[in-house]
Short mmCIF file of C-alpha atoms in Angstrom, two decimals:
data_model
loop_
_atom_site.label_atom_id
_atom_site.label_comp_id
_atom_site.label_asym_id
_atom_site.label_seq_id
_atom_site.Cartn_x
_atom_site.Cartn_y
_atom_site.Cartn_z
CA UNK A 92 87.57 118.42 133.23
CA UNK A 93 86.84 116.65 129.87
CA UNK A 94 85.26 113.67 130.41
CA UNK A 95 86.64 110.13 128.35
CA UNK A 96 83.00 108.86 127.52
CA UNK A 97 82.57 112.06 125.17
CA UNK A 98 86.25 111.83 123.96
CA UNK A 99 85.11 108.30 123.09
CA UNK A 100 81.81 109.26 121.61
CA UNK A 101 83.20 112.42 119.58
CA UNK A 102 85.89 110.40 118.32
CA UNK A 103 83.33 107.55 117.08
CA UNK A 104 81.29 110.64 114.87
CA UNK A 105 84.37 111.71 113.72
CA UNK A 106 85.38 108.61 111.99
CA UNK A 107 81.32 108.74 110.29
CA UNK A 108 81.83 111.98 109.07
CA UNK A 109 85.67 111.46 107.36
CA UNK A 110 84.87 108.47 105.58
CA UNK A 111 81.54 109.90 104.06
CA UNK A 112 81.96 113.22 103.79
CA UNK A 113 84.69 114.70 101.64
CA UNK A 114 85.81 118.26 103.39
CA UNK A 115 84.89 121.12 101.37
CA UNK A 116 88.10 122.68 100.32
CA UNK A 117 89.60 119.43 98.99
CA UNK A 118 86.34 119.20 97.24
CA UNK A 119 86.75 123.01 96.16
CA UNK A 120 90.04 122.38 94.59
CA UNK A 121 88.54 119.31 92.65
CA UNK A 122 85.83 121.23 91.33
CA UNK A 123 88.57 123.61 89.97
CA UNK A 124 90.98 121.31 88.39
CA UNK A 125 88.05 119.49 86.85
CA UNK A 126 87.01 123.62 85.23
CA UNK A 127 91.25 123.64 84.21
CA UNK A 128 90.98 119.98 82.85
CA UNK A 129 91.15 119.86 78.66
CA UNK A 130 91.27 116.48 78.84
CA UNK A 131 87.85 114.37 78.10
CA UNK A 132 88.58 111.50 80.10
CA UNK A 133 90.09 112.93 83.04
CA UNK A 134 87.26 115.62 83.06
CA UNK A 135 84.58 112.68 83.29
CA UNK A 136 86.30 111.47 86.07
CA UNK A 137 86.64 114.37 87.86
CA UNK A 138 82.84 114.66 87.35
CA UNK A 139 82.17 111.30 88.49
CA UNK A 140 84.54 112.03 91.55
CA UNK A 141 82.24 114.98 92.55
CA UNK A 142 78.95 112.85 92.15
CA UNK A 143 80.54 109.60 93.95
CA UNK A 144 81.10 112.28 97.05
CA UNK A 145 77.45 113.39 96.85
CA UNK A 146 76.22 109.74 96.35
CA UNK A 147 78.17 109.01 99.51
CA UNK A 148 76.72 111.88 101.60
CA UNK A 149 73.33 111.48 100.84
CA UNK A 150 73.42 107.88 101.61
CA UNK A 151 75.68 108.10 104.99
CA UNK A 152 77.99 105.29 103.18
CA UNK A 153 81.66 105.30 102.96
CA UNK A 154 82.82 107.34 99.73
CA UNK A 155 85.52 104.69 98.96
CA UNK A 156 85.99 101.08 99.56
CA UNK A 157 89.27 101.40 101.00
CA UNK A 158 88.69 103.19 104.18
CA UNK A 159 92.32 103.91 104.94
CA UNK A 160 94.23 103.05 107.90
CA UNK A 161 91.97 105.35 110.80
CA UNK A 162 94.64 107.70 112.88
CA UNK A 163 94.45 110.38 115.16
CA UNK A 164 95.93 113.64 115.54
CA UNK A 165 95.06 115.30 119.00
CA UNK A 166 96.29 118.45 119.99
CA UNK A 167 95.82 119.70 123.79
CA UNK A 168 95.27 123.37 125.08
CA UNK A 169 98.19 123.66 127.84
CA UNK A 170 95.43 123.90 130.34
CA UNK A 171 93.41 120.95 129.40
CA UNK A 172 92.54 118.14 131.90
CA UNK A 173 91.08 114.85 130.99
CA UNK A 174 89.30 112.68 132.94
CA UNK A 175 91.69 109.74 133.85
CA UNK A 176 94.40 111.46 132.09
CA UNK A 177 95.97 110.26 128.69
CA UNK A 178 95.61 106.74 129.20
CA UNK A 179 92.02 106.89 129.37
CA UNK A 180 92.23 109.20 126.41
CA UNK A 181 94.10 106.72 124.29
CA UNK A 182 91.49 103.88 125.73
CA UNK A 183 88.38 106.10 124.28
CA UNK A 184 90.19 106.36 120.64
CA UNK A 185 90.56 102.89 120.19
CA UNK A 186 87.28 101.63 121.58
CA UNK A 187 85.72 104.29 119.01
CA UNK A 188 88.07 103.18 116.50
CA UNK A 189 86.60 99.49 116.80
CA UNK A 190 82.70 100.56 117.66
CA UNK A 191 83.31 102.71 114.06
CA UNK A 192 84.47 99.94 112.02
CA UNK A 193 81.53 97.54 112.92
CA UNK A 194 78.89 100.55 112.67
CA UNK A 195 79.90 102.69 109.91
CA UNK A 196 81.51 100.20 108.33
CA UNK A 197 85.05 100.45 108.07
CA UNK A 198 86.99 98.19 106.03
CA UNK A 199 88.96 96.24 108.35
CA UNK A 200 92.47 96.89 107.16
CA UNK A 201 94.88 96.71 110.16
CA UNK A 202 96.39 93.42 109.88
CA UNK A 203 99.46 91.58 112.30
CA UNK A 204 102.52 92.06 109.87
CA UNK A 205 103.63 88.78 109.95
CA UNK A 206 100.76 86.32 110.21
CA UNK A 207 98.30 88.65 108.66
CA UNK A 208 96.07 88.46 111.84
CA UNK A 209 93.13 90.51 111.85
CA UNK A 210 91.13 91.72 114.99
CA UNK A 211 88.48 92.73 112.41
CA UNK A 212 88.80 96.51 114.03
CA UNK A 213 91.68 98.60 112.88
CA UNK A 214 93.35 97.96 116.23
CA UNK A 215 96.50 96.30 117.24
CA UNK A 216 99.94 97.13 117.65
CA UNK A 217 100.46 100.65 117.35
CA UNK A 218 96.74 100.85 116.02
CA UNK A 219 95.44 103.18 115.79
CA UNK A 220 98.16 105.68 115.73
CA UNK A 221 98.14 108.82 117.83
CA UNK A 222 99.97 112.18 117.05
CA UNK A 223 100.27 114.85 119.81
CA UNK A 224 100.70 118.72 120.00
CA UNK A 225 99.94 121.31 122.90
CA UNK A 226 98.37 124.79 122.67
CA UNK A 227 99.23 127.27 124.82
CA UNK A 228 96.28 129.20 126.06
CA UNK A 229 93.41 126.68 126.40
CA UNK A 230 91.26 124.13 128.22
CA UNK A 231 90.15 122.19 125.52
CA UNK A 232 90.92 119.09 123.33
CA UNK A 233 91.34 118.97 119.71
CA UNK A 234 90.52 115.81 117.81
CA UNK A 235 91.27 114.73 114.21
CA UNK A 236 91.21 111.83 112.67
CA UNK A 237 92.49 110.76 109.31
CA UNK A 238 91.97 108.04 107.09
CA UNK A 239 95.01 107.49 105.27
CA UNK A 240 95.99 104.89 103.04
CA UNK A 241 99.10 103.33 103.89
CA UNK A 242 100.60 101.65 101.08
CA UNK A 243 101.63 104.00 98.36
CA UNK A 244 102.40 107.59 97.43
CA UNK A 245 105.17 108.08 99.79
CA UNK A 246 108.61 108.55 99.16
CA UNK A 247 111.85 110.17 100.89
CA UNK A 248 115.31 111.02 100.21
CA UNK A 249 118.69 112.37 101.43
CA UNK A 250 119.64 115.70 99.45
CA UNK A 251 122.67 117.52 99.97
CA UNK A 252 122.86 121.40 100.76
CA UNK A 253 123.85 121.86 96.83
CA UNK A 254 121.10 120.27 95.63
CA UNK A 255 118.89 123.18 96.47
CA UNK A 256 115.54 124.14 94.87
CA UNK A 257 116.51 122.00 91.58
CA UNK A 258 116.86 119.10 93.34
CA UNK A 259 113.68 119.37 95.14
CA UNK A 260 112.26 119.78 92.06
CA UNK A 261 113.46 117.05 90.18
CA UNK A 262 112.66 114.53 93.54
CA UNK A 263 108.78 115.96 93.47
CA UNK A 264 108.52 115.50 90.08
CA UNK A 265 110.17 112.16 89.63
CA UNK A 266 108.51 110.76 92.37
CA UNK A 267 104.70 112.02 90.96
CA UNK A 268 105.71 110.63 87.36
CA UNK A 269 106.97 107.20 89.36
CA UNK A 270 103.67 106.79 91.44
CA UNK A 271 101.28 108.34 88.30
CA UNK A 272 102.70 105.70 85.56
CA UNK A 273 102.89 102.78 88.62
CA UNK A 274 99.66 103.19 89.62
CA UNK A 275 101.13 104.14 93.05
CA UNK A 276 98.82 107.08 94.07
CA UNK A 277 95.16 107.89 93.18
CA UNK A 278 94.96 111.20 91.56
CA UNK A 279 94.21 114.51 92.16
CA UNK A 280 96.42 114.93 95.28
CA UNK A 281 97.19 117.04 97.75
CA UNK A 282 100.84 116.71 98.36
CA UNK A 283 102.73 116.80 101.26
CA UNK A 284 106.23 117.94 101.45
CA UNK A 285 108.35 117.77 104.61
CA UNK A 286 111.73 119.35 104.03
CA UNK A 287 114.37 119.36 106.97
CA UNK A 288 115.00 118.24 110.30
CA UNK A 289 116.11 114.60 110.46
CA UNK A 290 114.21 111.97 108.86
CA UNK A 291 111.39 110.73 110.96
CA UNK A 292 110.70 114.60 111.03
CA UNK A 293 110.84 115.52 107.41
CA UNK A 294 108.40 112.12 107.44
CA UNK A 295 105.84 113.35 109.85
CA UNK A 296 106.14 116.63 108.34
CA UNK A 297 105.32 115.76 104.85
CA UNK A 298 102.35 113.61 106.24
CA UNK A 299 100.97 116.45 108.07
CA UNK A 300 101.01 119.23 105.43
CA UNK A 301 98.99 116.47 102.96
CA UNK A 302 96.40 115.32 105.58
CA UNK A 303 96.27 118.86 108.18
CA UNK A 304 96.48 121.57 106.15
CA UNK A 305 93.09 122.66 104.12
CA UNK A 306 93.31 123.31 100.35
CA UNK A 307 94.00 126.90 99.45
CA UNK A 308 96.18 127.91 102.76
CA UNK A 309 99.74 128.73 101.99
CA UNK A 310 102.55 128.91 104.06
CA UNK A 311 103.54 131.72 106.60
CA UNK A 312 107.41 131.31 105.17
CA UNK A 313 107.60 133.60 101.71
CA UNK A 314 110.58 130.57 100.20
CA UNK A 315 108.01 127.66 101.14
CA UNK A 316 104.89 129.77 99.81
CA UNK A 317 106.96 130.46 96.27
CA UNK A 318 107.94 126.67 96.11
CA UNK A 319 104.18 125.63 97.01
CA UNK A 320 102.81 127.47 93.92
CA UNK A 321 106.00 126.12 92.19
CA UNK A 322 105.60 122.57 93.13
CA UNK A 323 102.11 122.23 91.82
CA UNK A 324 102.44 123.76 88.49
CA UNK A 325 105.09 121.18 87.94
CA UNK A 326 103.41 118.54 88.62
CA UNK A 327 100.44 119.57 86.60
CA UNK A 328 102.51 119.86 83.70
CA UNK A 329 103.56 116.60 84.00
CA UNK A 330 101.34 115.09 81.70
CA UNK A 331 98.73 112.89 84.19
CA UNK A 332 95.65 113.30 85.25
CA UNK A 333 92.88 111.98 87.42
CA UNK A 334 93.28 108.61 88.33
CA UNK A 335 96.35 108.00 85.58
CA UNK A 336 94.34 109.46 82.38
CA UNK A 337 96.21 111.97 80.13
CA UNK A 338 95.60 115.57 81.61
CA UNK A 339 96.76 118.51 84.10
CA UNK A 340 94.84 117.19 87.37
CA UNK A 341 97.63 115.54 89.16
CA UNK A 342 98.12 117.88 91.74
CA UNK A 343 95.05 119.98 93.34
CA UNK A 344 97.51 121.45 96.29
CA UNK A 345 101.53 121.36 97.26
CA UNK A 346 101.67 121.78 100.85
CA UNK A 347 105.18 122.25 102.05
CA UNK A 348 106.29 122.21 105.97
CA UNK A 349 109.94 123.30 106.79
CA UNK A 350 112.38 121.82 109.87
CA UNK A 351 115.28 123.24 110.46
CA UNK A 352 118.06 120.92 109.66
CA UNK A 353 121.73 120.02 109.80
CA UNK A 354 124.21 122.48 107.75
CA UNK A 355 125.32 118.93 105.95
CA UNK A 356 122.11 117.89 104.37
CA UNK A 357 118.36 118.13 103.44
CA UNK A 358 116.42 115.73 103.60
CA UNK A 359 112.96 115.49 102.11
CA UNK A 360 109.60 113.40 102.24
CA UNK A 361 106.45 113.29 100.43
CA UNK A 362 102.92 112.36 100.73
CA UNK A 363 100.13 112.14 98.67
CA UNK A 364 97.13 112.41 100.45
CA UNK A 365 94.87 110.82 97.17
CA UNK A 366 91.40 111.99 96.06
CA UNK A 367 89.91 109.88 99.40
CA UNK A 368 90.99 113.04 101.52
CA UNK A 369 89.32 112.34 104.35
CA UNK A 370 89.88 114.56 107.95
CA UNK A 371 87.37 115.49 110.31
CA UNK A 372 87.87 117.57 113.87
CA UNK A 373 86.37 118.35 116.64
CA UNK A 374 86.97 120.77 119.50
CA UNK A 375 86.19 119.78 123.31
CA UNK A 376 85.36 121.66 126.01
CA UNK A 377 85.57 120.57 129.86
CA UNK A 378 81.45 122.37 129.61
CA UNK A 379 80.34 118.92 127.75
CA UNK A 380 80.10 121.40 124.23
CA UNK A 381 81.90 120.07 120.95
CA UNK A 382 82.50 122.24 118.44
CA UNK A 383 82.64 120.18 114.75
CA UNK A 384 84.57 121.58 111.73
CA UNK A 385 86.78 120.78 108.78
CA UNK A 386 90.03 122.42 109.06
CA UNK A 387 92.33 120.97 111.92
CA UNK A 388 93.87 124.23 112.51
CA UNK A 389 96.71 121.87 112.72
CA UNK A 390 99.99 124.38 112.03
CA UNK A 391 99.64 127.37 113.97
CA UNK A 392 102.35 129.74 114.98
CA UNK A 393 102.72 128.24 117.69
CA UNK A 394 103.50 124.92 116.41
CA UNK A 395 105.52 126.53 113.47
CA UNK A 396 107.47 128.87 116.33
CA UNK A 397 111.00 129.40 115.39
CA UNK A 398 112.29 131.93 118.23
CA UNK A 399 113.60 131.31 122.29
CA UNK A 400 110.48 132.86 124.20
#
């Protein structure tokens, strides 16, 4: 059986290690587009990108200001038992979600909607959020948590079947050049694209392939693979660059997740998770270990299964 308190305390060094350290294959794909980059200004900023992130490890500080709105994405092997059960499981996040704003610090940025209330600890109403997903095949407990901003860079729309590939074109690319000339998004992004299903789906969907899947992996479906590679040449063509400069370092990764939908329409969603692309997991184990890493291992087949078993 896992036990809460190490939920709790695993949870609490998770939220340390995504808002100071910057996972490696986001970083990766920076260090790239800054090598691609012709363009003087954007290049310097993609350099001083790189040395804000080393600056921020070396000091154990925060690499941004804004620390995002914390989340959590949890995902359960079938044969996992907690101690107390899920409500003591959601109990640990959000005491570790306050403990790690006073300690780390977190910015508090959860506020009450109306009268702009703050408990001072990123917890409230639906605070922090948690996603679930099962495993078959395991007695453990997966833990991610994300730091998200939660104002900007998102956008959705209704397509119809005849819109097709052309029309999510022109939505990705209109919605980079509205968020890049806006101010909207903070560049170089990986982007999120939920296509199908209904629309909370296509949401959660798009969110997930920005803030889940690690830079470089490509999707198991050949169509969504093609339009990843598509996707970001586009929007590196656009004419942006880091943080709004002239350049071609909008986009370090197009992620794109598929639902399958209804014959009348396709809806889509995007997400730019910005150049504070912060995840961290963990892997429990009833044995008291916890196993740290960087890739959530988020979409397996399992989760991406398609057939009746």
């Amino acid at each position: 059986m896992i036990p809460a308190k190490l939920i709790e305390d695993t949870a609490r060094e998770l939220m340390a290690r995504a808002a100071i350290d910057i996972p490696p294959d986001y970083r990766e794909g920076v260090r790239l587009a800054r090598d691609r980059e012709k363009n003087r200004l954007a290049r310097f900023v993609l350099d001083e990108m790189l040395e804000n992130w080393n600056i921020a490890t070396a000091e154990r500080r925060p690499m941004c200001g804004d620390t995002g709105l914390p989340r959590y994405y949890v995902k359960l092997g079938n044969e996992a038992l907690i101690e107390g059960g899920l409500v003591a499981l959601e109990k640990a996040l959000r005491r570790a979600t306050a403990d790690a704003t006073a300690s780390i610090p977190l910015r508090p940025n959860r506020v009450h909607p109306l009268t702009r209330e703050d408990h001072n600890n990123n917890v409230g109403y639906h605070a922090p959020e948690v996603t679930y997903s099962i495993e078959p095949g395991g007695d453990w407990l997966d833990v991610t948590t994300v730091h998200k901003g939660g104002l900007f860079g998102t956008d959705w729309r209704m397509l119809f079947p005849g819109d097709g590939v052309p029309g999510i074109k022109r939505f990705f690319v209109d919605t980079l050049i509205e968020s890049g000339k806006r101010g909207l998004a903070c560049q170089p992004a990986i982007v999120g694209v939920g296509i199908g299903g209904s629309k909370d789906t296509c949401m959660r969907l798009g969110k997930e392939a920005a803030c889940l899947r690690a830079v470089g992996t490509r999707s198991p479906d050949p169509a969504a693979a093609a339009l990843e590679e598509e996707l970001t040449a586009l929007g590196n063509h656009i004419g942006i660059g880091a943080m709004g400069f002239a350049g071609t370092s909008m986009v370090v990764a197009t992620h794109v997740e598929l639902a399958h939908t209804h014959t009348g329409g396709m809806p889509i969603a995007m997400h730019q998770f910005c150049l504070s692309s912060r995840r961290s997991t963990a892997r429990v184990f009833p044995s008291g270990t916890v196993e740290f890493r960087t890739d959530p291992q988020w979409f397996t087949d399992y989760y991406r299964r398609q057939g009746i078993e």
